[in-house]
Amino acid sequence: MTQRKGIVLAGGSGTRLYPVTVSISKQLLPVYDKPMIYYPLSVLMLAGIREIVVITTPQDQDQFKRGLGDGSQWGITLSYIVQPEPEGLAQAYILAEDFLDGAPSAMVLGDNIFFGHGLPELLADADAQTDGGTVFGYRVADPERYGVVAFDDQGMARQIIEKPSVPPSNYAVTGLYFLDADAPRRARDVTPSARGELEITTLLESYLHDGSLSVKRMGRGYAWLDTGTHASLLDAGNFVRTLQMRQGMQTGSPDEIAFGRDWISADSLQERARMFAKNDYGAYLEGLLKERAAGTV
């Protein structure tokens, strides 16, 4: 089976976060103690994906390269693609077609944060589906802001509607998409919407019409946050801080995931811990090393 590849879509101008994002990409803003992009990147790593492309704006790409490098510090391979103009989420599959080279993909939006005890298992189930696609529905109080799933009487998805004035359900489609190798071809067939964009809902609808799209509902035990406004960015930071202070465990740490999966050595993690020696993140990585040495993890 061809190994699934990852896409982090970190383009866009971030105008809803102006003036904060006038000089820096939204996805490089801090969510409590880590850059925002660490969180979606961690989701792909939790899915076992080690070959990942980051799609950025032309002016922001150097910032991402400085912050993330080639991924070797985490035992993964990172490459970069420029999105000349933001023309819809489905455009990512066209831009990444050469990178994917016939492989299935998992795409995550660079401003989405996922948390939940069973998340690795949920991702593994989606990864195991080689034909068609899997997306995730999450119950929200304001579904009119999202792409919303309409279900039939048997609870099966029958339609996905972008920002409906009268939502057919409270389940929004999250910014995480597991699609097969046919996604770039389907994306090229998408007709631009009235706002001139290649809508991801139209791409997903093509799979749905073929009966090859699975919509998995994320239950009460999961959190899905987007960080597209000043308020939601603050909320996400407070959420992460509360979890970490209460549990003494990191959320969205590529270093911890890489070490836990033996993608990097103890020496490599030690080097990272030294880099962050003056803050709690470095202390946490030191703690992981001590736990491993003591055999408690």
Short mmCIF file of C-alpha atoms in Angstrom, two decimals, residues 4 19 77 86 88 125 139 183 203 232 275 278:
data_model
loop_
_atom_site.label_atom_id
_atom_site.label_comp_id
_atom_site.label_asym_id
_atom_site.label_seq_id
_atom_site.Cartn_x
_atom_site.Cartn_y
_atom_site.Cartn_z
CA ARG A 4 -0.14 8.33 2.88
CA PRO A 19 -3.20 44.01 12.72
CA THR A 77 10.58 15.09 5.93
CA PRO A 86 -5.62 31.85 -2.00
CA GLY A 88 -9.96 27.90 -2.05
CA ASP A 125 -9.00 4.12 11.23
CA ARG A 139 -21.02 19.30 16.91
CA ALA A 183 -8.17 14.01 -4.90
CA LEU A 203 -14.67 18.35 -3.66
CA SER A 232 -10.80 32.10 19.27
CA MET A 275 17.56 24.55 22.85
CA LYS A 278 15.12 28.40 29.65
#
